[in-house]
Short mmCIF file of C-alpha atoms and ligand atoms in Angstrom, two decimals:
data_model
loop_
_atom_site.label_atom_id
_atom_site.label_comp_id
_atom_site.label_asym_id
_atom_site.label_seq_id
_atom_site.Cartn_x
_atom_site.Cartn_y
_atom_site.Cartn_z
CA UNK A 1 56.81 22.59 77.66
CA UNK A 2 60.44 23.72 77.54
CA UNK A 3 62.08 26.65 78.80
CA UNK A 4 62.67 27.22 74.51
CA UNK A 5 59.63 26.31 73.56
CA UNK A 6 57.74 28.88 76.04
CA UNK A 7 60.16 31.75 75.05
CA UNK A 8 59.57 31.26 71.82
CA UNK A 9 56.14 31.33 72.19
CA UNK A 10 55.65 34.92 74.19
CA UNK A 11 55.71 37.73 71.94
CA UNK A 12 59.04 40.16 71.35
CA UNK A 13 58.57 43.77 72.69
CA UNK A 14 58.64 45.14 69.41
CA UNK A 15 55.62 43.34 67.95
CA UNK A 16 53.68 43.80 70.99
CA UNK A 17 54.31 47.59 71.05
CA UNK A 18 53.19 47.66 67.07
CA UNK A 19 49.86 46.65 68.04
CA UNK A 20 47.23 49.44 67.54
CA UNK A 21 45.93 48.79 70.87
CA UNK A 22 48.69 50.00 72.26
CA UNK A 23 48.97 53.23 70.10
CA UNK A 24 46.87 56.00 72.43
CA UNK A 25 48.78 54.24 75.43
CA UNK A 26 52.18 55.25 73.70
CA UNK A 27 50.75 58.96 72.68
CA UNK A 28 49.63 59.58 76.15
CA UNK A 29 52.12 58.06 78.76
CA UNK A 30 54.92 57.70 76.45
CA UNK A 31 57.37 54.76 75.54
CA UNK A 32 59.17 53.98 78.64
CA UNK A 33 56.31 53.48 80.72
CA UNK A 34 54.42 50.92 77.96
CA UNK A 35 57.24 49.02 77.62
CA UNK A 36 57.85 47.98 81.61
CA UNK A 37 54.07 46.88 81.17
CA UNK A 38 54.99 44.80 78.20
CA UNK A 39 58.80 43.69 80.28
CA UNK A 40 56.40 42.75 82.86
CA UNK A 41 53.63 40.58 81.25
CA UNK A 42 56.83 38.81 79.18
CA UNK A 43 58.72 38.27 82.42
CA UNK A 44 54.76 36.41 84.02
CA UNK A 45 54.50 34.55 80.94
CA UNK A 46 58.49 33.46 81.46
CA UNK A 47 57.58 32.61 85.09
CA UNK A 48 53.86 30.54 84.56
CA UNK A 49 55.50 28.86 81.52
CA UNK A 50 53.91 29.91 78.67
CA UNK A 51 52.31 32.34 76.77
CA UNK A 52 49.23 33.84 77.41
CA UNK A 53 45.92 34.62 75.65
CA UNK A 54 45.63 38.25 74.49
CA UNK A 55 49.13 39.78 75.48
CA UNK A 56 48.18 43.55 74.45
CA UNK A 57 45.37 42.80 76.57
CA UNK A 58 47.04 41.92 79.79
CA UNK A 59 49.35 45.07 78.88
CA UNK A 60 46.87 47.08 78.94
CA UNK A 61 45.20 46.05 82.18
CA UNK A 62 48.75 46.39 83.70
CA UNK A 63 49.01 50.21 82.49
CA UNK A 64 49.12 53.15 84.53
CA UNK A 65 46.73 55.52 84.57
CA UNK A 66 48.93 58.61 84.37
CA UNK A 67 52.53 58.99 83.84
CA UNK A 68 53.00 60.15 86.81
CA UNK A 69 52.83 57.24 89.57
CA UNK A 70 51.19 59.76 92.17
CA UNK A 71 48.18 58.12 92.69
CA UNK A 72 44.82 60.31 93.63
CA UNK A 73 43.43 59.09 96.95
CA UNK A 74 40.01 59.47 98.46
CA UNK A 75 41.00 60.98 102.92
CA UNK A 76 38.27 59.57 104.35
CA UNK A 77 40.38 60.27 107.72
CA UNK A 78 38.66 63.21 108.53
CA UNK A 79 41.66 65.23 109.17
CA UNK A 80 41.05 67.96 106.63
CA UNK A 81 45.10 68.31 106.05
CA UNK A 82 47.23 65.70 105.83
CA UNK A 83 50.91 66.34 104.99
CA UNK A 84 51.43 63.02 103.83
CA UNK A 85 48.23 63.08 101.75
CA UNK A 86 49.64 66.46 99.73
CA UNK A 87 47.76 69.07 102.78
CA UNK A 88 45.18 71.45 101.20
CA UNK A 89 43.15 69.52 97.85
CA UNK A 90 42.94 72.44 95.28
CA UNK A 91 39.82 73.80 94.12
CA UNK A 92 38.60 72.81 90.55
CA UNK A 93 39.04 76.56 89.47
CA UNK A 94 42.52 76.22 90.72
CA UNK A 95 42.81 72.86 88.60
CA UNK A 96 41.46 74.78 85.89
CA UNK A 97 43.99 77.34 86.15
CA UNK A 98 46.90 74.79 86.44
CA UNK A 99 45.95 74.00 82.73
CA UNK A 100 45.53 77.24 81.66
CA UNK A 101 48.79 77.90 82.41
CA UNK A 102 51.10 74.95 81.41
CA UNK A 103 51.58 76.21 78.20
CA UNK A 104 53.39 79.33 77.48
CA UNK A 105 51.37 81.61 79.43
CA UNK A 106 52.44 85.74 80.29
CA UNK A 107 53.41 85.30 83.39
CA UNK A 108 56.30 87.83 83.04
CA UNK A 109 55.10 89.75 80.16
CA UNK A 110 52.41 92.20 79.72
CA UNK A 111 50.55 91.82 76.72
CA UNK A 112 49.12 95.86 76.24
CA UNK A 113 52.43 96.45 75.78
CA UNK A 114 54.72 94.01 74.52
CA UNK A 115 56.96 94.60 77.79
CA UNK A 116 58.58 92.57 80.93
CA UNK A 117 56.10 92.91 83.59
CA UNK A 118 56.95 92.06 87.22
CA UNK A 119 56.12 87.96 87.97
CA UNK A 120 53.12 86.87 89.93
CA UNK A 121 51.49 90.59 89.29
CA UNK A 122 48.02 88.71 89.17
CA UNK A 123 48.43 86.57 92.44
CA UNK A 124 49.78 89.58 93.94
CA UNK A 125 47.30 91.45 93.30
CA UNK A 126 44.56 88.79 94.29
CA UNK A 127 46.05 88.55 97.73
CA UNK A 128 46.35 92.94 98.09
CA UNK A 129 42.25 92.76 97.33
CA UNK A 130 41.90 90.02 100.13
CA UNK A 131 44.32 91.69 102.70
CA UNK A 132 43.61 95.46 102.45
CA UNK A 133 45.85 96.20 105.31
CA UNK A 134 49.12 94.59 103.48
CA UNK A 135 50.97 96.94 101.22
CA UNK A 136 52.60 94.69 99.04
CA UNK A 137 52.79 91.11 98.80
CA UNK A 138 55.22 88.08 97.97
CA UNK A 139 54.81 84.40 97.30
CA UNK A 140 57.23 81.99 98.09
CA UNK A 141 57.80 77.91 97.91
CA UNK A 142 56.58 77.45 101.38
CA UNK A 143 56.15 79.02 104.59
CA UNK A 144 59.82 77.91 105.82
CA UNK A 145 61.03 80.00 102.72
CA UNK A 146 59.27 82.66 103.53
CA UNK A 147 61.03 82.90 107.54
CA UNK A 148 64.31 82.14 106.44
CA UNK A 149 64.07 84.90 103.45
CA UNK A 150 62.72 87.43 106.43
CA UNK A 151 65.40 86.29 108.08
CA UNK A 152 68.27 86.76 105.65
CA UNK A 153 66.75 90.02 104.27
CA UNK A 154 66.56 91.72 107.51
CA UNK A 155 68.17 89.97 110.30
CA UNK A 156 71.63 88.35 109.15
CA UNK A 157 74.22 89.19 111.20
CA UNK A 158 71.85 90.91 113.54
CA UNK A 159 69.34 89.63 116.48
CA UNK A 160 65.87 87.84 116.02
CA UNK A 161 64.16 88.18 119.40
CA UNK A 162 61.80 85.58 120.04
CA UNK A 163 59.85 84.35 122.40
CA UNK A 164 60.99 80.81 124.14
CA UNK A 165 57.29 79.88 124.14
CA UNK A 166 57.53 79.97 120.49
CA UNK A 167 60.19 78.17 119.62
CA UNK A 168 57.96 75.53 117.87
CA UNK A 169 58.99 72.61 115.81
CA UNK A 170 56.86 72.78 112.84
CA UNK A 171 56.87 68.50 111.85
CA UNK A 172 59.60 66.29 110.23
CA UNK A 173 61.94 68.12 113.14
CA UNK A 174 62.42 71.01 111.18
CA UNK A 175 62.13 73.57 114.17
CA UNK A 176 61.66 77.66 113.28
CA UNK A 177 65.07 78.15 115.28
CA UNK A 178 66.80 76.28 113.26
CA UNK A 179 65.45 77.75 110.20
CA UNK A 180 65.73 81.37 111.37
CA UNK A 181 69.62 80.49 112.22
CA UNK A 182 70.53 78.63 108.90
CA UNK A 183 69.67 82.39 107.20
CA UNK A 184 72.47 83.91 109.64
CA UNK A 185 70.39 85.52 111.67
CA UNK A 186 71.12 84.98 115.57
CA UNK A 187 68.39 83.66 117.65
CA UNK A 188 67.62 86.35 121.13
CA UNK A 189 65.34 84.24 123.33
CA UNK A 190 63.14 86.09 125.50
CA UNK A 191 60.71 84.68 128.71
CA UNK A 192 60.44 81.50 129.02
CA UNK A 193 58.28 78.22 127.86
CA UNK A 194 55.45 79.34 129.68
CA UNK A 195 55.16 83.00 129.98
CA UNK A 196 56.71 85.95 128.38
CA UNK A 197 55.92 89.74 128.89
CA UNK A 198 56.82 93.03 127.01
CA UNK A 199 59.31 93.77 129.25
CA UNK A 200 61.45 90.57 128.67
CA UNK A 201 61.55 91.63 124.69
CA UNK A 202 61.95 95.18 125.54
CA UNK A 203 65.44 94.22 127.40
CA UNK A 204 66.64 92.45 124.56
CA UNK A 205 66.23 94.73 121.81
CA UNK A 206 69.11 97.14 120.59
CA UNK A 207 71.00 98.67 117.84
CA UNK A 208 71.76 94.68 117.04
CA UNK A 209 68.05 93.98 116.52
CA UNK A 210 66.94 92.71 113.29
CA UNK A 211 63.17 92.31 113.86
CA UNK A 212 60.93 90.45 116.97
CA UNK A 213 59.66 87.17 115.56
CA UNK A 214 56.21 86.36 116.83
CA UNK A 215 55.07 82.65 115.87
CA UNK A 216 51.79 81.07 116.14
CA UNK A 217 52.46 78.43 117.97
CA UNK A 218 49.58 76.40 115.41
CA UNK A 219 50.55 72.79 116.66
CA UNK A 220 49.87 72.67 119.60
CA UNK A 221 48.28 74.53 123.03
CA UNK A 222 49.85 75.76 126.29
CA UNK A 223 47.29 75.49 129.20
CA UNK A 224 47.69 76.82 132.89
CA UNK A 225 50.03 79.53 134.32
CA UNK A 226 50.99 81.38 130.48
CA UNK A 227 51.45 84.37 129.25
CA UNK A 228 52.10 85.63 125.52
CA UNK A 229 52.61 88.87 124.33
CA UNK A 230 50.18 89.72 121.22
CA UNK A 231 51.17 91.55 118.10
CA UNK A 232 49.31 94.57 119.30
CA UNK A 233 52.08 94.93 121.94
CA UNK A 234 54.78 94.13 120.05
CA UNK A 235 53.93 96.75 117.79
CA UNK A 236 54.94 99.24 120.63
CA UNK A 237 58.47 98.32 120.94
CA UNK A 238 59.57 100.25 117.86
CA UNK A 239 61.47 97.29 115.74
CA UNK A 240 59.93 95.28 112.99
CA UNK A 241 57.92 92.78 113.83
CA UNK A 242 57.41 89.80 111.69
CA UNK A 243 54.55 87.52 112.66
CA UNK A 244 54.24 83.83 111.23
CA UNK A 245 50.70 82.57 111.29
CA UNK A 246 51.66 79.47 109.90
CA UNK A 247 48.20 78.21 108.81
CA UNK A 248 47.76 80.53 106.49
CA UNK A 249 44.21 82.05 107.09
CA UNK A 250 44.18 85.21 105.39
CA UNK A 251 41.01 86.87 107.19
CA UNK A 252 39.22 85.58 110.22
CA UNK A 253 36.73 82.03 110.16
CA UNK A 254 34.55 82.31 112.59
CA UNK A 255 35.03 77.95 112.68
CA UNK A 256 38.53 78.89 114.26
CA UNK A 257 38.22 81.48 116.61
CA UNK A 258 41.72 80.82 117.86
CA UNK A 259 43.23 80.77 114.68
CA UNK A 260 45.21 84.17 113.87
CA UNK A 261 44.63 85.47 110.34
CA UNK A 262 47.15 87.26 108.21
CA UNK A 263 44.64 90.75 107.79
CA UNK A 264 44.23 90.76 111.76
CA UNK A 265 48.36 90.55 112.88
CA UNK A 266 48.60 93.38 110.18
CA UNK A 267 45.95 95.55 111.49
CA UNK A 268 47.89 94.67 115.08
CA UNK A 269 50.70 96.36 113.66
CA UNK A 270 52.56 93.65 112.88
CA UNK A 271 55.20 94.69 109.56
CA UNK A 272 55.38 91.38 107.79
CA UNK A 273 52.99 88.39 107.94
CA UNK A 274 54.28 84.86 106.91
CA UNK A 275 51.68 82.37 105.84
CA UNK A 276 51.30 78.66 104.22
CA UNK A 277 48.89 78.54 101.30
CA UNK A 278 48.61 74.90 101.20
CA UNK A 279 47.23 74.48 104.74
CA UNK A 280 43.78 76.45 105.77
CA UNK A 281 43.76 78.57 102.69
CA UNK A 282 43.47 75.91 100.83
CA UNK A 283 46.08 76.37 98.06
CA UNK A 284 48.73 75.17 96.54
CA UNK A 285 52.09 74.76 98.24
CA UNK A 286 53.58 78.17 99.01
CA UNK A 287 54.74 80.91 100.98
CA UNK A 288 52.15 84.00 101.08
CA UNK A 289 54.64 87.09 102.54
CA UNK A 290 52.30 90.06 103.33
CA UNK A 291 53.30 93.46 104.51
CA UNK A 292 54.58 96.95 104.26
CA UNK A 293 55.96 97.71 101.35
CA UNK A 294 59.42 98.83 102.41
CA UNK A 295 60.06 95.20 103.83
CA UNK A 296 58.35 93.30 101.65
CA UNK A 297 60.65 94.88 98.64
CA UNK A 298 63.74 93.95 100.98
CA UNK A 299 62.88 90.83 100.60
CA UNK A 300 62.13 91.00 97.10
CA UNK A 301 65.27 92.16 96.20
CA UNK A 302 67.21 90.01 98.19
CA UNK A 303 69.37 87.42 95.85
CA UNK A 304 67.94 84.67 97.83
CA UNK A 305 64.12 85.19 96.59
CA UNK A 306 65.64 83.93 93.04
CA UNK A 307 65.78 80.79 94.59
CA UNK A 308 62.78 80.73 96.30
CA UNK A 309 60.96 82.03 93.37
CA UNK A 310 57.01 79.69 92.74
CA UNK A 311 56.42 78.67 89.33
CA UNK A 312 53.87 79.83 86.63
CA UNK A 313 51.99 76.78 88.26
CA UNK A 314 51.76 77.50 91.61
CA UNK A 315 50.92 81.25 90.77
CA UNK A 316 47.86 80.05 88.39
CA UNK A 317 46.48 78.30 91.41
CA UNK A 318 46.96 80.32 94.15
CA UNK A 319 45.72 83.05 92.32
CA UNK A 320 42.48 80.98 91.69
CA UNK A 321 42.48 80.31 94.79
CA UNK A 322 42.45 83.48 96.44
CA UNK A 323 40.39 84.76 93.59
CA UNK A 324 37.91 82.13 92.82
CA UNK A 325 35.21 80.05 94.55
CA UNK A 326 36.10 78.88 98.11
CA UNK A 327 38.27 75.82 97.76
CA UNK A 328 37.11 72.42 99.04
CA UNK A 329 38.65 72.87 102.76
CA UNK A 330 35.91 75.67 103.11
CA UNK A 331 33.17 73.02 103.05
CA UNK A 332 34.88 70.49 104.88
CA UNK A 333 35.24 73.08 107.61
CA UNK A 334 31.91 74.60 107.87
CA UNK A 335 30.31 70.90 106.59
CA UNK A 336 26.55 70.57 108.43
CA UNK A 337 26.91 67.19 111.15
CA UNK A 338 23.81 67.01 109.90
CA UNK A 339 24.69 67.34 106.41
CA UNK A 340 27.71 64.38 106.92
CA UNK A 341 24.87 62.08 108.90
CA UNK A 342 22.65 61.64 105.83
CA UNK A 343 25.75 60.82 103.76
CA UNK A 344 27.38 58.40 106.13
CA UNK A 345 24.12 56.98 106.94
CA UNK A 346 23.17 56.25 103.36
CA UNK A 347 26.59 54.26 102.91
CA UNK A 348 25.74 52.52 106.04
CA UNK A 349 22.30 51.71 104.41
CA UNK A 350 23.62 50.61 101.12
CA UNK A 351 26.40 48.48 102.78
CA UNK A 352 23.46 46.87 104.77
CA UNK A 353 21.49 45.90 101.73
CA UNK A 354 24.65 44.13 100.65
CA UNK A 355 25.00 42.01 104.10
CA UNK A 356 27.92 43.97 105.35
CA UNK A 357 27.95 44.92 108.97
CA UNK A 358 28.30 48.34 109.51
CA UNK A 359 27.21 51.17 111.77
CA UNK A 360 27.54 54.37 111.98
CA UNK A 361 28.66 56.20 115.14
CA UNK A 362 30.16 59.42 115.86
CA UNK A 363 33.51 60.96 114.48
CA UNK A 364 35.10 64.36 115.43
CA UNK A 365 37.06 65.11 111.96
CA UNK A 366 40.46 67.93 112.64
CA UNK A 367 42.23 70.02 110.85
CA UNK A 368 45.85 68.36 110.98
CA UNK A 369 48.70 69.49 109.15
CA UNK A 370 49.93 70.96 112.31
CA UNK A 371 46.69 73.71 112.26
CA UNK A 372 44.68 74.17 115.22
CA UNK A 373 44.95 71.09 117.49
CA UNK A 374 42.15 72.11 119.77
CA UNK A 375 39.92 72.02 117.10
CA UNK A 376 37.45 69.04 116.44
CA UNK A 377 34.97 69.11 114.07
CA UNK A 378 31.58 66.99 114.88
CA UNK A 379 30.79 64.86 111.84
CA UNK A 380 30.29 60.76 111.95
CA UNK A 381 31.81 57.83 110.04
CA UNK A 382 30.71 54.09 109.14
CA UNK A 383 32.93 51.71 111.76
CA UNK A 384 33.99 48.57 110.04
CA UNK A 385 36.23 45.68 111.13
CA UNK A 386 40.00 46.34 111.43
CA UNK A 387 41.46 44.83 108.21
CA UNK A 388 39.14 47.07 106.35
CA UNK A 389 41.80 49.92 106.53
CA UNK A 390 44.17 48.06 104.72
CA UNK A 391 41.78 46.42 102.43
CA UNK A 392 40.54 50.02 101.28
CA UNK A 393 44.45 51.35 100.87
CA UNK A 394 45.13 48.88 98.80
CA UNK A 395 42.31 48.93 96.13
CA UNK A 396 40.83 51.47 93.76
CA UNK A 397 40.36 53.94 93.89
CA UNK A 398 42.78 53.90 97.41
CA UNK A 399 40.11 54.72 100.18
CA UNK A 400 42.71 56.41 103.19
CA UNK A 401 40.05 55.26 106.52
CA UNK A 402 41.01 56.31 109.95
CA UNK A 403 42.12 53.68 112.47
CA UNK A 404 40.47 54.25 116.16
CA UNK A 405 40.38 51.51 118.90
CA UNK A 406 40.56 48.95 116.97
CA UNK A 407 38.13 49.44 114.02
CA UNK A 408 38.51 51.53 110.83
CA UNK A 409 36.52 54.35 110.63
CA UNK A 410 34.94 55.75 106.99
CA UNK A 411 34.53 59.65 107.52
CA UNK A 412 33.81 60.98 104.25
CA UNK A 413 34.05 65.24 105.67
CA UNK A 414 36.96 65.31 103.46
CA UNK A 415 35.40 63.03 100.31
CA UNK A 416 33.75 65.46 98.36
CA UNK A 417 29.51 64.17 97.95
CA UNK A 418 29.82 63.43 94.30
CA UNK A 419 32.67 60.63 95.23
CA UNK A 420 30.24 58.95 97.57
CA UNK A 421 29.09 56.19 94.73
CA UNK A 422 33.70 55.94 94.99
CA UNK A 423 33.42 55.34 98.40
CA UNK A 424 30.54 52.49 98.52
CA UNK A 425 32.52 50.83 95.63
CA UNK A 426 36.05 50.42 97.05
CA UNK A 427 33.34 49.43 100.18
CA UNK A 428 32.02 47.05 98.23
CA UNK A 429 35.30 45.96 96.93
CA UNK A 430 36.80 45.64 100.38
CA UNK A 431 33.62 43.32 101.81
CA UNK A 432 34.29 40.82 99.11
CA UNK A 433 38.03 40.70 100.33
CA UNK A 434 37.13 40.85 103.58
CA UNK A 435 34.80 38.15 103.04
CA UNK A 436 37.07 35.62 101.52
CA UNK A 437 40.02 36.14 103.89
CA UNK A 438 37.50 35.51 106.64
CA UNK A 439 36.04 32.33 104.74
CA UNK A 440 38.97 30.82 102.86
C1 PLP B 1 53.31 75.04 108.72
C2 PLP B 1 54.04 76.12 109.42
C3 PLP B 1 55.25 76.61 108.93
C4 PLP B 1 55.91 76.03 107.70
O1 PLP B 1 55.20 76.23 106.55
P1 PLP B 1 55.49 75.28 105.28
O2 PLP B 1 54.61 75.86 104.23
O3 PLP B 1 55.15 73.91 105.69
O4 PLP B 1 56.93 75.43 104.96
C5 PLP B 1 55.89 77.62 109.61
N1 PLP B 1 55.35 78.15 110.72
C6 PLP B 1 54.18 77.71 111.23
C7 PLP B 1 53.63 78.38 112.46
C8 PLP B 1 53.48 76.68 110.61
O5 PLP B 1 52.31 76.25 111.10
#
C-alpha cells in the first residue's frame, strides 16, 4: 500500500475525537491530553502502514488514567519514607479532607459571623490539642521554611550559635548552614564534630545573639568519644533556643526511643520547635512551627511567612492528620513481624501454586527519609530473581521492590493488606515476563 493510500485510510483527529467513546475521556482529562492519544495511535498507524481496526479503541487503551502523569506506586521497599516516592502516604481521612476542601472552602472566613478569620485556625488548633506545652503554632511549606523563617524573624543580622556537631546536611546537599545563612543570619559555631559542652555555647553568646540552634542530627549517628548538649541545658543559657527535630514526631513513640518529639524539646525549655509533617507524622508536606507565643507571632508577622504561606490543601490534610485516625506510617511502624510473615508468606504460597520460585526470608524494613538511621524494623519479604525489580517498575500497577545482594526483595510493611491481591498481580505479571525473557 502507498504512503497515500495508508494516510488516507487512518482517521482525521476530528472524527476520531467525535466518537462517543471518547466523550467521558474528554469530560474527565480534558482535550489536550485525548488528543496526544489520538496524535499517537495516527502517528503507529503512519509507521506500521496502515490503518488499524477499532481506532477509538486503541485510543482508549493508550489513555491516561488521570490528568496528572504522577503515577500511584505500590513501596514495597520497606523504607517507610522515601523522598523520591513523595515521603509520608496520607491517611484516607486526610484524602478525604483534600476533597473537602478543593472547592471554595472557609479557610479564611468564619462563617458565625460573616468575618475574616485568621488562616489555618483549624490546623492550628489541632496541633495546640496535640502539643499542650506549645503556645501557639505555625505551618509552613516545609521544614527548611520553617529554619530559614526562624532565622530571618529573629536572627538576621545577629548570631545563630550552633553546635559544629550539628551542622547536618539534610539530602539533595541542602545543608542547615546554608539555609540558616541565606535568611541573613550569621552562623556562631560552637565545640566541635564530636563533642560540645555548655560552656563552649555559653562563650559565644552576647548582645549579638539571635537564638542557639539545636538540630537533631536525624540522619545519621555519632558513636564513641561525643558529647551533645540537650535542650534542657540550653534552656539555662538565657537566649532563645530554637530546636529542629526534623522528623517531625509531635509526642514520643515508644518504636523510636531516640527520636526527639516536638512536646518533649518544649517541655525541655526549648522556645520554638521546627518539625516536617510529611516525614514520621505522617502528613502532608509542611513545616509544623511550635512554640511560645511571643516568637511564634514574630514569625508570623514577618513579611517572609507570606511566602511561605501552605495552601487550603495542605491545611485540610494536616489537620486530618493531626486530628483524625493515625495515618498509614503508624501501622507500618508498629506492624506485628508476625503480622507481615503471614502476608509475605501467603504471596510466597500463591506464587508457588503458579510455578514461580520464591521464598521468603527475612527483611529489616527503615524509616528513610533521612529519620532515624539506627532504626530497623524486623519484618520479611519474598526474594525473587534480579530482573524482577525492573520487571515490577515497569508494569501496573508499578510495584517499587528493594534490591539486596543481588535479588529483589518484595516487602510489603509499607503496601497496605488490602493491596496484597495488587501485589500478587503485578507478581504474576512480572513471572510471565520473566518467563519469556528467560525462554525466548
Ligand atoms: C528533614 C529535615 C529538615 C528539612 O525538612 P523538609 O520538610 O524536608 O524541608 C530539616 N531538619 C532536619 C533535622 C530534618 O530531618
Amino acid at each position: 500500500m502507498s504512503f497515500r493510500q495508508a494516510e488516507s485510510r487512518i482517521p482525521r483527529t476530528d472524527a476520531v475525537l467525535a466518537d462517543p467513546r471518547l466523550a467521558e475521556p474528554r469530560r474527565l482529562l480534558g482535550d489536550g491530553i485525548v488528543k496526544r492519544a489520538v496524535h499517537r495511535a495516527q502517528e503507529s498507524a503512519w509507521a506500521s502502514g496502515g490503518p488499524t481496526d477499532d481506532f477509538v479503541g486503541r485510543v482508549l487503551t493508550d489513555l491516561p488514567a488521570h490528568a496528572t502523569s504522577l503515577t500511584p506506586v505500590l513501596n514495597a521497599t520497606g523504607v517507610l519514607l522515601h523522598t523520591n516516592l513523595g515521603r509520608a502516604p496520607l491517611s484516607a481521612a486526610a484524602g478525604d479532607a483534600l476533597m473537602a476542601a478543593m472547592g471554595y472552602t472557609d479557610v479564611e472566613y468564619d462563617l458565625a459571623t460573616g468575618q475574616r478569620m485568621g488562616r489555618g485556625g483549624a490546623a492550628r488548633a489541632a496541633l495546640l490539642s496535640t502539643v499542650p506545652a506549645a503556645d501557639d503554632a505555625l505551618v509552613v511549606n516545609n521544614g527548611a521554611a520553617a529554619l530559614v523563617l526562624a532565622a530571618v524573624a529573629l536572627a538576621r543580622d545577629r548570631d545563630i550559635v550552633v553546635s559544629r556537631g550539628e551542622l547536618i546536611e539534610i539530602g539533595g546537599s541542602f545543608r542547615i548552614a546554608d539555609i540558616v545563612t541565606s535568611a541573613g543570619a550569621r552562623l556562631r559555631e560552637v565545640g566541635s564534630t564530636n563533642r560540645t559542652r555548655l560552656d563552649d555555647y555559653r562563650a559565644a553568646i552576647g548582645p549579638d545573639t539571635g537564638f542557639v540552634l539545636k538540630v537533631h542530627a536525624s540522619n545519621f549517628t555519632m558513636r564513641g568519644f561525643t558529647s551533645a548538649v540537650t535542650v534542657r541545658e540550653l534552656a539555662t543559657l538565657g537566649v532563645a533556643v530554637v530546636a529542629d527535630v526534623g522528623s517531625g514526631l509531635l509526642v514520643p513513640d515508644r518504636a523510636l526511643p531516640h527520636e526527639p518529639a516536638a512536646s518533649t524539646w518544649l517541655d525541655d525549655g526549648a522556645d520554638l520547635v521546627t518539625a516536617s509533617a510529611d516525614k514520621l507524622l505522617g502528613g502532608p508536606q509542611a513545616g509544623i512551627i511550635l512554640g511560645r507565643s511571643e516568637l511564634v507571632t514574630r514569625l508570623r508577622r514577618h513579611p517572609m511567612a507570606r511566602a511561605m504561606r501552605v495552601d487550603k490543601l495542605t491545611l485540610a490534610a494536616l489537620e486530618a492528620t493531626v486530628a483524625g485516625p493515625p495515618p498509614p506510617i503508624h501501622d507500618m511502624l508498629h506492624g506485628s513481624p508476625d503480622a507481615l510473615k503471614e502476608r509475605t508468606g501467603r504471596i510466597c504460597q500463591r506464587l508457588a501454586a503458579l510455578g514461580i520460585a520464591a521464598r521468603i526470608v527475612p527483611s529489616a524494613g527503615m524509616i528513610g527519609g533521612g529519620s532515624a538511621p539506627d532504626v530497623t524494623l524486623p519484618g520479611w519479604a519474598v526474594e525473587l530473581p534480579l530482573d524482577f525489580a525492573r520487571l515490577l517498575r515497569t508494569g501496573r500497577p508499578s510495584v517499587i521492590a528493594r534490591v539486596e545482594a543481588g535479588h529483589c526483595l518484595v516487602d510489603v510493611r509499607c503496601v497496605p493488606a488490602a493491596q496484597d491481591d495488587d501485589v500478587l498481580g503485578a507478581l504474576t505479571v512480572a513471572a510471565h515476563r520473566h518467563a519469556e525473557s528467560n525462554n525466548p
